[in-house]
CSV table of C-alpha atoms in Angstrom, one decimal:
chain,number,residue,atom,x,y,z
A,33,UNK,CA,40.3,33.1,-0.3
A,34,UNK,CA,38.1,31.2,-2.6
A,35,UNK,CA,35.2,29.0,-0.7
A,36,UNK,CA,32.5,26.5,-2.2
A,37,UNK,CA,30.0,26.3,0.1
A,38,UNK,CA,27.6,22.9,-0.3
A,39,UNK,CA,25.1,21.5,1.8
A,40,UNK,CA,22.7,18.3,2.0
A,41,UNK,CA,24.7,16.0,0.6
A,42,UNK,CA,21.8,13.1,2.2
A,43,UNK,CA,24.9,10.5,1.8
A,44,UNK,CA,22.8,7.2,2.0
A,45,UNK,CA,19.1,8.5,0.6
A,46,UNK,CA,16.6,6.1,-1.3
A,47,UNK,CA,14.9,7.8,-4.3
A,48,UNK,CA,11.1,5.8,-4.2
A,49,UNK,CA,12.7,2.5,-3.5
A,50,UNK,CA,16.2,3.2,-5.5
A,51,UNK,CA,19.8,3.7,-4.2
A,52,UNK,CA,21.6,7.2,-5.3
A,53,UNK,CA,24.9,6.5,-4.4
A,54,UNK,CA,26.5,6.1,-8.0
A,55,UNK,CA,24.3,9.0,-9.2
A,56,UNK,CA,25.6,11.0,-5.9
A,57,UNK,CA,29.2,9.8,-6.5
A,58,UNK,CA,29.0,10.7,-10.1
A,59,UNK,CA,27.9,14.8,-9.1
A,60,UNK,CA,30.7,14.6,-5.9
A,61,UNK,CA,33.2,13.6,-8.6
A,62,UNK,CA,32.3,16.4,-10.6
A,63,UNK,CA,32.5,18.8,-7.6
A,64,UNK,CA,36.0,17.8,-7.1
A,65,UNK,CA,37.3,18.8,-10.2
A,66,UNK,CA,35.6,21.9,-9.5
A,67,UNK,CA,37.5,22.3,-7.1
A,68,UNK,CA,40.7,21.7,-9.3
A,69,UNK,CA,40.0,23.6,-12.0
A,70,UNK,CA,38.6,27.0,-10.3
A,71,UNK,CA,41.1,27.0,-7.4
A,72,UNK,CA,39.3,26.4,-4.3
A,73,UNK,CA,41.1,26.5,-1.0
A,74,UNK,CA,38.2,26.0,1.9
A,75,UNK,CA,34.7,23.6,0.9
A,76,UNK,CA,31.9,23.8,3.6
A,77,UNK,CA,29.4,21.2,3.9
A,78,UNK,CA,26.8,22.9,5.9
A,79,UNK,CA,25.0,20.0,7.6
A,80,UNK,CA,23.2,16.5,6.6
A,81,UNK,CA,26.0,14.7,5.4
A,82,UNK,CA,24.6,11.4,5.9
A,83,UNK,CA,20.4,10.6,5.4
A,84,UNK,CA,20.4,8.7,8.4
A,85,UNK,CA,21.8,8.6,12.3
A,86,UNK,CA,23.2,4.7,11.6
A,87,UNK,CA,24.5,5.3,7.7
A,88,UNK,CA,25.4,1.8,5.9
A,89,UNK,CA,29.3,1.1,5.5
A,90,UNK,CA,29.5,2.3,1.6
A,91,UNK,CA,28.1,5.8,2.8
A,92,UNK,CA,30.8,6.0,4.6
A,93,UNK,CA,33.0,4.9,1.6
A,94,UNK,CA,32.1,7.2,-0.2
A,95,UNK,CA,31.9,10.0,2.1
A,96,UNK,CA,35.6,9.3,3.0
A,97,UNK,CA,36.4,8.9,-0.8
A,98,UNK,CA,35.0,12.7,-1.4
A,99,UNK,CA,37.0,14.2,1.3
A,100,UNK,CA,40.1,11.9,0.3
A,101,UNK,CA,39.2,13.8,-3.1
A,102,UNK,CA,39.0,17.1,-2.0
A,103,UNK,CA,42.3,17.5,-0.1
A,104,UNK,CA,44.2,16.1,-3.1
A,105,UNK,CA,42.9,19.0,-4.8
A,106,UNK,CA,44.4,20.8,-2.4
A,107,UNK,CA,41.5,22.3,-0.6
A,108,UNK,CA,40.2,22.1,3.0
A,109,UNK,CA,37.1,21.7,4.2
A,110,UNK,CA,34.4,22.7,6.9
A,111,UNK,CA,31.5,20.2,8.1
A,112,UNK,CA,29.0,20.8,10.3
A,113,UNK,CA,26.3,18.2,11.4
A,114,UNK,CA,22.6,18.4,10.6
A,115,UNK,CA,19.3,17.2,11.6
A,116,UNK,CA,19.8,13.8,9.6
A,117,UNK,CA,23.0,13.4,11.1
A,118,UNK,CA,24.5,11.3,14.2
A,119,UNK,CA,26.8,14.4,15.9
A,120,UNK,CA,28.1,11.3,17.7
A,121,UNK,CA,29.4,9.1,14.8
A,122,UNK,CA,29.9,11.9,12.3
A,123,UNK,CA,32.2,13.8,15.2
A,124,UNK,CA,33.7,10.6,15.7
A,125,UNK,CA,38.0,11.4,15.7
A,126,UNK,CA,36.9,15.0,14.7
A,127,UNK,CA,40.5,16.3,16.3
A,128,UNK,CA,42.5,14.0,14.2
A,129,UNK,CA,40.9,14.8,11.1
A,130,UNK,CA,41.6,18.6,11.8
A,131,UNK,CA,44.8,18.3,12.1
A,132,UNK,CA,44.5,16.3,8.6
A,133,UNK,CA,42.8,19.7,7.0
A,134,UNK,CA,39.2,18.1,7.4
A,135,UNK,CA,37.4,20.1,10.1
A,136,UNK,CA,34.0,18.4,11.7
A,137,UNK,CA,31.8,20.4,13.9
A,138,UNK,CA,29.4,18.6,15.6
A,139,UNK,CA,30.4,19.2,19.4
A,140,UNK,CA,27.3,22.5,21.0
A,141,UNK,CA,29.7,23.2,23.2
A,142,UNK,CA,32.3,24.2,20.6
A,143,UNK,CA,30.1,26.8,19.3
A,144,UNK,CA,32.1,30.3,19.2
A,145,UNK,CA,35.3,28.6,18.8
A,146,UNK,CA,36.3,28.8,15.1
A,147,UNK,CA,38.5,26.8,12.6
A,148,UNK,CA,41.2,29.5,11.4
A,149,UNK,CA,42.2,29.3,8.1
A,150,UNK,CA,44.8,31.7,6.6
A,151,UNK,CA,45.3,33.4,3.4
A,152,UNK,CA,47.7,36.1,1.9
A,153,UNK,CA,45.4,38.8,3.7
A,154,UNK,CA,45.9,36.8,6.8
A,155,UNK,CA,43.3,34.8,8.8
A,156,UNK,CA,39.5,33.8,8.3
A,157,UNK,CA,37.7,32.7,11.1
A,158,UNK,CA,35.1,29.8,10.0
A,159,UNK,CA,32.3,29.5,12.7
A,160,UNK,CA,30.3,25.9,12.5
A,161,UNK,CA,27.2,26.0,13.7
A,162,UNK,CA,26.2,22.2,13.9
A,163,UNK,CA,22.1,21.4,14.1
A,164,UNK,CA,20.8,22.1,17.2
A,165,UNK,CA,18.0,20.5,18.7
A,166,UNK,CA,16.6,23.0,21.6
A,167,UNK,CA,15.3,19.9,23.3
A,168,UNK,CA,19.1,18.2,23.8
A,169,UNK,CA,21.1,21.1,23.9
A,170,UNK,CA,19.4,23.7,26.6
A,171,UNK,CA,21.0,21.8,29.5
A,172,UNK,CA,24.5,22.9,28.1
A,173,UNK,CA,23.1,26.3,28.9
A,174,UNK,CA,20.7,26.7,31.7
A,175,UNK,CA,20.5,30.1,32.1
A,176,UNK,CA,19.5,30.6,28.5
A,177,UNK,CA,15.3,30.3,27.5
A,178,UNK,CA,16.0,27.9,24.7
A,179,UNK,CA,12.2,26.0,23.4
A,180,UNK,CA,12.8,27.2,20.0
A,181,UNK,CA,15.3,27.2,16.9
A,182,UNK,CA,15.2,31.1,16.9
A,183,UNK,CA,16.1,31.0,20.7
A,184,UNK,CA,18.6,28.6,19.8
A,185,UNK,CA,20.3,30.0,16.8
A,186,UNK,CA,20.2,33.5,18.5
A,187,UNK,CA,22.1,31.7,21.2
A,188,UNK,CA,24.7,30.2,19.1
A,189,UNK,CA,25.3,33.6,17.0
A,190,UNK,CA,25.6,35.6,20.2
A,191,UNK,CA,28.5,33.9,20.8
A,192,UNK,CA,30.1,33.6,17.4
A,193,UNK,CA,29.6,37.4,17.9
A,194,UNK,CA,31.5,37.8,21.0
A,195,UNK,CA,34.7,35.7,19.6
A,196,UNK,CA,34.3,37.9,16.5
A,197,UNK,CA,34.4,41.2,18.4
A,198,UNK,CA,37.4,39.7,20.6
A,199,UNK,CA,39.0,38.4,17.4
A,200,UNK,CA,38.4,41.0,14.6
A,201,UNK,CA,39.0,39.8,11.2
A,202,UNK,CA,37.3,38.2,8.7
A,203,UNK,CA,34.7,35.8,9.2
A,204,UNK,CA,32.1,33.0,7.9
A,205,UNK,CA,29.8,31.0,9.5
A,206,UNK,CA,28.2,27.7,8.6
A,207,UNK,CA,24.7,26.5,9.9
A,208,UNK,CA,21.5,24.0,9.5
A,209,UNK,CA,18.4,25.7,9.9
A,210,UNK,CA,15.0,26.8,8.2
A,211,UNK,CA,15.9,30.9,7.5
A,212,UNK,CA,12.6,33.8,7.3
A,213,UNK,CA,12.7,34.4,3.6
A,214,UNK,CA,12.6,31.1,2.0
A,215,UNK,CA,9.0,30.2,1.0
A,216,UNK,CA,7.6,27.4,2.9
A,217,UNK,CA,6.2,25.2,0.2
A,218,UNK,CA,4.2,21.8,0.8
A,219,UNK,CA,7.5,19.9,-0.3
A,220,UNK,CA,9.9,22.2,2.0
A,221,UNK,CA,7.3,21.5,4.8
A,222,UNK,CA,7.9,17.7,4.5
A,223,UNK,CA,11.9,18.5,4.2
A,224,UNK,CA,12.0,19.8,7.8
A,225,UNK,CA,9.0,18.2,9.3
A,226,UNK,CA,11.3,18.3,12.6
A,227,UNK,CA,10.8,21.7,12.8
A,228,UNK,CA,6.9,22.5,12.9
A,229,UNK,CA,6.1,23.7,15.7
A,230,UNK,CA,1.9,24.2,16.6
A,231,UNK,CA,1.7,23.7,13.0
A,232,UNK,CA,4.1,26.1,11.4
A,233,UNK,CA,7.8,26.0,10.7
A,234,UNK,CA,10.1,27.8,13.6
A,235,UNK,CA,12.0,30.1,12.0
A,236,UNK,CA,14.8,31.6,12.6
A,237,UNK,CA,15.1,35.8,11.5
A,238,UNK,CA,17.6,36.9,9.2
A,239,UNK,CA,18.9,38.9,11.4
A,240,UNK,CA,20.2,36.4,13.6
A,241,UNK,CA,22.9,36.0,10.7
A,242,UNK,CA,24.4,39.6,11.2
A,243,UNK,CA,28.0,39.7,11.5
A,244,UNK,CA,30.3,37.4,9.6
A,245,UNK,CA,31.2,38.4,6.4
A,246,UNK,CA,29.4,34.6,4.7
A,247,UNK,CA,26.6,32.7,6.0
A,248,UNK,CA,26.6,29.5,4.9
A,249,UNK,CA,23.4,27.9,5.3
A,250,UNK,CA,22.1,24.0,5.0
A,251,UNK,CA,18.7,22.3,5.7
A,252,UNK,CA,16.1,23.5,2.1
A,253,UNK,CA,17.2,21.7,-0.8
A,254,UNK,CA,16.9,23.9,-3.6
A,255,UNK,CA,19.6,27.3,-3.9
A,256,UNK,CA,18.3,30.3,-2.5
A,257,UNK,CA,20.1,33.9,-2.1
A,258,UNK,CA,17.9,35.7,1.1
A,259,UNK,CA,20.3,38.7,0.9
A,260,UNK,CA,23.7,39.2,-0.8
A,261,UNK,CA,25.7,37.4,2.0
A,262,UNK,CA,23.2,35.0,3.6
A,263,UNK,CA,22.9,31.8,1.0
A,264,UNK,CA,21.6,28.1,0.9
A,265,UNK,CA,23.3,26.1,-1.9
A,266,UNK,CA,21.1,23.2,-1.8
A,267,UNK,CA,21.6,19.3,-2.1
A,268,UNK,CA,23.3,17.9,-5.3
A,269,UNK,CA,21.2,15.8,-6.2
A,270,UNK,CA,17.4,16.2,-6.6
A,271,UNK,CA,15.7,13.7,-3.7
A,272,UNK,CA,11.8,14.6,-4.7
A,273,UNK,CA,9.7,15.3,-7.8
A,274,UNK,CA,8.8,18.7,-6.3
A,275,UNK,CA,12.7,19.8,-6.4
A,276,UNK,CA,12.9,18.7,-10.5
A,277,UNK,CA,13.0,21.9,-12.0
A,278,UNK,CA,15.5,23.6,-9.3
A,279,UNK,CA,19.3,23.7,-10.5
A,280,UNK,CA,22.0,21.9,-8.9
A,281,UNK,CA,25.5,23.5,-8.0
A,282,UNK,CA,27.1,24.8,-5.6
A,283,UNK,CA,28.3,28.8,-4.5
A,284,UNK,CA,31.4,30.0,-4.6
A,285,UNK,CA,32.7,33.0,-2.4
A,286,UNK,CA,35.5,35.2,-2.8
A,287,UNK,CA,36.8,36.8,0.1
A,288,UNK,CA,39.3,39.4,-0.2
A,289,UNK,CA,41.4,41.8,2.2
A,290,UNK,CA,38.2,43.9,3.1
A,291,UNK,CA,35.8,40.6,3.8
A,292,UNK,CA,33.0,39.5,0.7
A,293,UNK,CA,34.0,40.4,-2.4
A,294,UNK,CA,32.1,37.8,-5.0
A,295,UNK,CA,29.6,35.1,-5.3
A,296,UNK,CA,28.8,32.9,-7.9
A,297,UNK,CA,27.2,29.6,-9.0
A,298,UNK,CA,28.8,26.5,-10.0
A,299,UNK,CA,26.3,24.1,-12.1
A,300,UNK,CA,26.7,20.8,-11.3
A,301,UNK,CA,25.6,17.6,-13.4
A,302,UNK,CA,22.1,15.9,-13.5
A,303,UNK,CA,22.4,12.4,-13.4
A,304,UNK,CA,18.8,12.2,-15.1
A,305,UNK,CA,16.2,14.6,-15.1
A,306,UNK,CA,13.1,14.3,-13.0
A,307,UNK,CA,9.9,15.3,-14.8
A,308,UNK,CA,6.2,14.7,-13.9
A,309,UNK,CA,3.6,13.4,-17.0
A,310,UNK,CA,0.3,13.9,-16.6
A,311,UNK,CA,-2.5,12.3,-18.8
A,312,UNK,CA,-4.8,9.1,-19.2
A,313,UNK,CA,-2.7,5.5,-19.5
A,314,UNK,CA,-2.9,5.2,-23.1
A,315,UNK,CA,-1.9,8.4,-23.6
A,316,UNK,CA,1.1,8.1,-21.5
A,317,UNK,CA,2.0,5.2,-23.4
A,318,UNK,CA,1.3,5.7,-26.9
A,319,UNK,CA,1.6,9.5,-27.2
A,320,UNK,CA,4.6,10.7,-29.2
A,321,UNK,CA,4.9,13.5,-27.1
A,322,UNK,CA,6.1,11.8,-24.4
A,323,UNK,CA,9.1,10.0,-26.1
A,324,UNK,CA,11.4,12.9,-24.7
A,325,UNK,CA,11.2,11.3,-21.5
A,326,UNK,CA,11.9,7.9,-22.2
A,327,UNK,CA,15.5,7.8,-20.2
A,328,UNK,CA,14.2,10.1,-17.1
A,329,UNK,CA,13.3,9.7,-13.6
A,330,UNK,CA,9.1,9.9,-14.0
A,331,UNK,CA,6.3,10.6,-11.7
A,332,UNK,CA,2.5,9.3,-13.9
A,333,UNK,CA,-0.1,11.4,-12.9
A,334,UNK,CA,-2.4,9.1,-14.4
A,335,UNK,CA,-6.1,11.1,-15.2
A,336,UNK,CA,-7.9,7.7,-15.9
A,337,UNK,CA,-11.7,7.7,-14.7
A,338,UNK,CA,-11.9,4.0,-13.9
A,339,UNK,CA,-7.6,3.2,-12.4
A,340,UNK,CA,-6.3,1.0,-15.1
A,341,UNK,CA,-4.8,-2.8,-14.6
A,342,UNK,CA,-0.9,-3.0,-13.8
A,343,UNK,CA,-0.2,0.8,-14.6
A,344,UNK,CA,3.0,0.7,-13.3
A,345,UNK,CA,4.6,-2.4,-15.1
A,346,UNK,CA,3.5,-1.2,-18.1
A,347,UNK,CA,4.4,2.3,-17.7
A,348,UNK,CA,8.0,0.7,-17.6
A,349,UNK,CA,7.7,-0.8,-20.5
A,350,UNK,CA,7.8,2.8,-22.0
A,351,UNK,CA,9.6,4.7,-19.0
A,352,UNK,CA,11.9,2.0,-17.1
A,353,UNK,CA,12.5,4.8,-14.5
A,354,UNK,CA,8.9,5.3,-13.6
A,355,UNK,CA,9.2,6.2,-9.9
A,356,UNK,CA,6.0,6.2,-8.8
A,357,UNK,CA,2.3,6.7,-9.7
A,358,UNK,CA,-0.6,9.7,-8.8
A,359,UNK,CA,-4.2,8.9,-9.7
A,360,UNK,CA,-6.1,12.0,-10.4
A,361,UNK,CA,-8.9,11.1,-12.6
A,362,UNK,CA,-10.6,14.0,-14.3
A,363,UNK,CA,-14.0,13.7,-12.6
A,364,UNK,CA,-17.2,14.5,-14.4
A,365,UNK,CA,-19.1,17.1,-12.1
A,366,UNK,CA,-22.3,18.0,-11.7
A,367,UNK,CA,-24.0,19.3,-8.9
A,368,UNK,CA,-27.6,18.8,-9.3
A,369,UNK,CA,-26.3,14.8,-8.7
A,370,UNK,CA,-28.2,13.4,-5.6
A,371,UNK,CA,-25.5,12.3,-3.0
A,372,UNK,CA,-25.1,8.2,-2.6
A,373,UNK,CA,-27.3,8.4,0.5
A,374,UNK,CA,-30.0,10.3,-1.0
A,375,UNK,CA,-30.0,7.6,-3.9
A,376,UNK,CA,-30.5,4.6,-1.6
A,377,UNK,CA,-32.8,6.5,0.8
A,378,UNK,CA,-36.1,5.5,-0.6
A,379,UNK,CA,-37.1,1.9,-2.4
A,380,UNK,CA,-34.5,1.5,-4.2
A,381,UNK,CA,-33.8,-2.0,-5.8
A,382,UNK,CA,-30.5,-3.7,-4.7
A,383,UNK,CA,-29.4,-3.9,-8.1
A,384,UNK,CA,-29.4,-0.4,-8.7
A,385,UNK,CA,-27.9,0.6,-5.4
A,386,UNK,CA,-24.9,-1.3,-6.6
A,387,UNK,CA,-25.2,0.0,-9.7
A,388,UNK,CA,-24.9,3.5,-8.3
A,389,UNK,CA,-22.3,2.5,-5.6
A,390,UNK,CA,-20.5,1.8,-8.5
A,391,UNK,CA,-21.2,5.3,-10.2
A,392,UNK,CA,-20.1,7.1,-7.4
A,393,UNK,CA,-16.5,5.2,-7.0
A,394,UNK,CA,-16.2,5.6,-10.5
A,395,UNK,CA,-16.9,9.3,-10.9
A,396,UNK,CA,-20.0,8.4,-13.1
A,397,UNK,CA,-19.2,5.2,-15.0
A,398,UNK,CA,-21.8,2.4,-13.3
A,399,UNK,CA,-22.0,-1.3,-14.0
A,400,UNK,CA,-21.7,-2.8,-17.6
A,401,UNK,CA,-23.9,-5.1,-19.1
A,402,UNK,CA,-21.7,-8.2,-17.7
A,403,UNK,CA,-21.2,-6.7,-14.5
A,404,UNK,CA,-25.1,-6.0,-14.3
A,405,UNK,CA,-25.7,-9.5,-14.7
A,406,UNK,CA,-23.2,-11.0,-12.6
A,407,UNK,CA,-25.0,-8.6,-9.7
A,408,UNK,CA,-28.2,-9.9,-10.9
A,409,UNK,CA,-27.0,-13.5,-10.6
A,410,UNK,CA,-25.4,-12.8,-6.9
A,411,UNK,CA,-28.2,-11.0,-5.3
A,412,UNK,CA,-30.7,-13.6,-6.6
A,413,UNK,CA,-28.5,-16.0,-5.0
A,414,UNK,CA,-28.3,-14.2,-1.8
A,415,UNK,CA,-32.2,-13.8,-1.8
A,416,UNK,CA,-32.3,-17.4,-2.1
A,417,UNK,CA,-30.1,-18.3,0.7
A,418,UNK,CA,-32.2,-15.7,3.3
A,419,UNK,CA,-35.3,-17.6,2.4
A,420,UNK,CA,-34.6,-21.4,3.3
């Protein structure tokens, strides 16, 4: 049996202020004739299909397009819910779509009974493993200690085990969590910000994942391989700066008579690179070097001492996908400088405490000449006002 295993899809997600449907739609397309050309008969789409718990109408356009898409290529396919999702709406009809070769897990309670799928070596057990919050599910098992996504997950796989031991057979499971073994990086922190817990992320052990032959795992966005049979295939599309330089695809499993027999990994298009310039404004806009990125997605880390007028409209005039903007001037240090306090401490006239107000903001750049005398002119003023 031949399986491509996605995740993350994020159907519905803004990229600083701009849609990624077409872009998304584009790299789905793509996947589909994948699917054609290398003979896939299962997809899994472990968890956040959708960006958001209410998605808008054309997300579900095109999510119903893609799996339209897929079962003309004569696969079938395996989707769990995650974090981002509604279990409720995505769920919604889930036993007519089975019967239709599209399989939606979102149900706790459905946890240990698997979608069978058969093959010339006979049958393959796929156990989805939708995202589960310990706060909303431990009242479907009270005897259980459930606070945590470990406690949870070792929950859930305790009873995938027992169906597998009663079953025998081949297996592969499909969940939405945070794994040990992936790095926890600022960006990934942000990613699943709903699962920091006292201030780091709860993580679940790889051996929770012992058993089925594939684990199929959802929630990072980047591709990572934490042992030969326990995989994240990360989004399709690249939804931060931080995630520019990571490759997009997809993995596909082979399964033969004995259980895993191959993984591999299936590029998938870019719509338009994501790349982060750093330099001064000028330099940004006028340096040749630079001209290579004309037609990408670009995050201006913009090293300016003094922030420059209307960076961003005329950073499009050069780079009409500028995204967004990062000030990090290159400051000037010295640490024999007195602190602003210790400057205005003593007598110090008012001109030149705004004269090194204005030092300190600007990391050592004080008033010009015309700003010295417009101070000049609006102190003297003030002084005269106090005294009538």
């Amino acid at each position: 049996m031949r399986i491509l295993h996605t995740s993350d899809w994020h159907i519905g997600r803004s990229f600083h202020g701009n849609s990624t449907l077409d872009a998304l739609r584009g790299v789905l397309d793509a996947l589909t004739r994948e699917i054609v050309e290398r003979g896939v008969d299962v997809v899994l789409l472990a968890g956040d299909v959708f960006d958001s718990a209410t998605p808008a109408a054309d997300c579900y356009s095109l999510l119903t397009d893609t799996l339209l898409a897929i079962r003309d290529a004569g696969a079938q396919a395996v989707v769990t819910s995650g974090n981002h999702d509604s279990a409720a709406r995505l769920g919604f009809q889930a036993p007519f779509l089975g019967r239709a070769g599209v399989h939606v897990v979102t149900d706790p309670l459905t946890v240990g009974a698997p979608v069978t799928i058969d093959d010339d070596h006979g049958p393959v057990h796929f156990y989805g493993v939708p995202y589960l919050e310990p706060a909303l599910v431990r009242h479907l098992w009270p005897d259980e200690t459930l606070r945590t996504q470990e406690q949870v997950m070792r929950h859930a796989m305790s009873l995938v085990e027992a169906d597998r031991a009663a079953r025998g057979g081949r297996s592969v499971a499909i969940a939405h969590c945070f794994a040990a073994g992936v790095e926890p990086t600022p960006q990934l922190e942000r990613e699943v910000r709903q699962d920091l817990r006292q201030g780091s992320l709860d993580v679940v052990p790889l051996a929770c994942f012992d058993g089925p032959d594939y684990m199929a795992l959802g929630h990072i966005h980047g591709r990572a391989t934490l042992s030969e049979r326990v995989r994240y295939a990360g989004a399709p599309l690249h939804y931060s700066f931080g995630e520019g330089d990571k490759p997009r695809g997809a993995w596909l499993v082979d399964l033969d008579a004995d259980g895993l027999a191959d993984v591999a990994w299936v590029e998938l298009p870019v719509p338009r690179r994501l790349v982060t310039l750093r330099g001064t404004l000028d330099e940004l806009l006028f340096d040749e070097r630079f001209a290579v990125h004309v037609d990408d997605w670009v995050c201006a880390v913009l090293t300016d001492a003094t922030p420059p007028h209307e960076p961003m409209r005329r950073l499009r005039t050069r780079f009409p996908h500028c995204a967004t903007i990062q000030p990090d001037p290159e400051r000037r240090r010295d640490d024999t400088v007195r602190t602003y306090r210790e400057r205005v401490a003593r007598e110090t006239p008012d001109p030149q405490i705004v004269d090194d107000f204005l030092a300190l903001v600007r990391d050592g750049d004080g008033a010009s000449d015309e700003e010295r005398a417009l101070i000049a002119d609006v102190i003297s003023e003030r002084r005269a006002e106090a005294a009538q």
